[in-house]
Amino acid sequence: FCPLGPRLVPAEEIADPNNLAISSVLNGEVMQRSSTKDMIFSVPRLISFLSQGTTSLPGTVILTGTPEGVGFARSPRVCLKPGDTITISIEGIGDLRNEVIAAE
């Protein structure tokens, strides 16, 4: 599971990438609520570190991980199952909503 979207946003549309609310809601229940300001490394620091050994091309996506509250670390565990709806929201970008379906 790697949610990307609902759209990619040019840097000039985000005034401060280090201060965006981020959340995940599973079937109407908030599972994660945090902010990019709570990440271990700031966005500029991540870009700087990655740029030391890699050239980023237009369209490069840097995945930063997930805030606290992931389902596998909960007790009892919470895992996505067919029929679930998961919504990932990032302030200034929007909401990405997916329905979980069974593998064929």
Short mmCIF file of C-alpha atoms in Angstrom, two decimals:
data_model
loop_
_atom_site.label_atom_id
_atom_site.label_comp_id
_atom_site.label_asym_id
_atom_site.label_seq_id
_atom_site.Cartn_x
_atom_site.Cartn_y
_atom_site.Cartn_z
CA PHE A 1 0.00 0.00 0.00
CA CYS A 2 1.64 3.21 -1.16
CA PRO A 3 -0.82 6.07 -1.53
CA LEU A 4 0.26 8.77 -3.96
CA GLY A 5 -2.12 11.56 -4.75
CA PRO A 6 -4.73 12.77 -5.23
CA ARG A 7 -2.22 14.80 -7.23
CA LEU A 8 1.43 15.72 -7.36
CA VAL A 9 1.94 19.32 -6.28
CA PRO A 10 4.59 21.72 -7.59
CA ALA A 11 6.83 23.11 -4.85
CA GLU A 12 5.57 26.66 -5.44
CA GLU A 13 2.05 25.59 -4.34
CA ILE A 14 3.23 24.56 -0.86
CA ALA A 15 4.48 27.49 1.23
CA ASP A 16 5.96 25.35 4.00
CA PRO A 17 6.29 21.59 3.41
CA ASN A 18 7.44 21.26 7.03
CA ASN A 19 4.08 22.29 8.46
CA LEU A 20 1.32 20.29 6.77
CA ALA A 21 -1.35 18.34 8.62
CA ILE A 22 -1.48 14.67 7.58
CA SER A 23 -4.02 12.03 8.55
CA SER A 24 -5.40 8.63 7.67
CA VAL A 25 -8.99 7.63 8.30
CA LEU A 26 -10.10 4.00 8.08
CA ASN A 27 -13.84 3.46 7.72
CA GLY A 28 -14.52 6.80 9.40
CA GLU A 29 -12.10 6.24 12.31
CA VAL A 30 -9.00 8.43 12.55
CA MET A 31 -6.00 6.11 12.64
CA GLN A 32 -3.21 8.64 12.21
CA ARG A 33 -3.10 12.39 12.80
CA SER A 34 0.18 14.24 12.66
CA SER A 35 2.09 16.96 10.87
CA THR A 36 5.11 17.06 8.61
CA LYS A 37 6.71 19.24 11.31
CA ASP A 38 6.87 16.09 13.47
CA MET A 39 8.96 14.11 10.97
CA ILE A 40 12.41 13.09 12.17
CA PHE A 41 14.07 14.87 9.23
CA SER A 42 12.79 18.03 7.55
CA VAL A 43 11.91 18.04 3.86
CA PRO A 44 14.95 20.20 2.94
CA ARG A 45 17.24 17.88 4.92
CA LEU A 46 15.84 14.80 3.15
CA ILE A 47 16.31 16.42 -0.26
CA SER A 48 19.83 17.52 0.65
CA PHE A 49 20.83 14.06 1.87
CA LEU A 50 19.38 12.25 -1.14
CA SER A 51 20.97 14.76 -3.53
CA GLN A 52 24.43 13.86 -2.26
CA GLY A 53 24.31 10.54 -4.08
CA THR A 54 21.41 10.76 -6.50
CA THR A 55 20.28 13.19 -9.16
CA SER A 56 16.58 13.97 -8.82
CA LEU A 57 14.84 14.32 -12.15
CA PRO A 58 11.53 16.11 -12.76
CA GLY A 59 8.79 13.91 -11.37
CA THR A 60 10.98 12.26 -8.74
CA VAL A 61 8.93 11.25 -5.70
CA ILE A 62 10.54 11.03 -2.27
CA LEU A 63 8.64 8.73 0.09
CA THR A 64 9.06 9.81 3.71
CA GLY A 65 7.34 7.02 5.59
CA THR A 66 4.30 7.28 7.81
CA PRO A 67 3.36 8.98 11.09
CA GLU A 68 2.78 7.12 14.33
CA GLY A 69 -0.40 5.07 14.56
CA VAL A 70 0.17 2.38 11.92
CA GLY A 71 -2.18 -0.56 12.23
CA PHE A 72 0.40 -3.34 12.61
CA ALA A 73 1.83 -1.61 15.71
CA ARG A 74 -1.56 -1.34 17.43
CA SER A 75 -2.91 -3.77 19.97
CA PRO A 76 -4.96 -5.40 18.68
CA ARG A 77 -3.49 -5.10 15.19
CA VAL A 78 -5.54 -3.28 12.56
CA CYS A 79 -5.07 -4.56 9.01
CA LEU A 80 -6.79 -3.43 5.83
CA LYS A 81 -9.37 -5.92 4.54
CA PRO A 82 -11.71 -6.10 1.55
CA GLY A 83 -14.50 -3.56 1.86
CA ASP A 84 -12.50 -1.11 3.96
CA THR A 85 -12.19 2.50 2.83
CA ILE A 86 -8.98 4.34 3.67
CA THR A 87 -8.60 8.10 3.21
CA ILE A 88 -5.21 9.79 3.34
CA SER A 89 -5.29 13.58 3.70
CA ILE A 90 -2.48 16.11 3.43
CA GLU A 91 -3.19 19.77 4.03
CA GLY A 92 -2.96 21.82 0.83
CA ILE A 93 -2.88 18.74 -1.39
CA GLY A 94 -6.18 16.99 -0.77
CA ASP A 95 -7.68 13.61 0.06
CA LEU A 96 -6.86 10.26 -1.52
CA ARG A 97 -9.63 7.73 -0.92
CA ASN A 98 -9.26 4.05 -1.76
CA GLU A 99 -11.54 1.09 -1.29
CA VAL A 100 -9.74 -2.13 -0.44
CA ILE A 101 -10.59 -5.06 -2.72
CA ALA A 102 -9.62 -8.71 -2.49
CA ALA A 103 -6.78 -9.99 -4.63
CA GLU A 104 -7.86 -12.18 -7.50
#
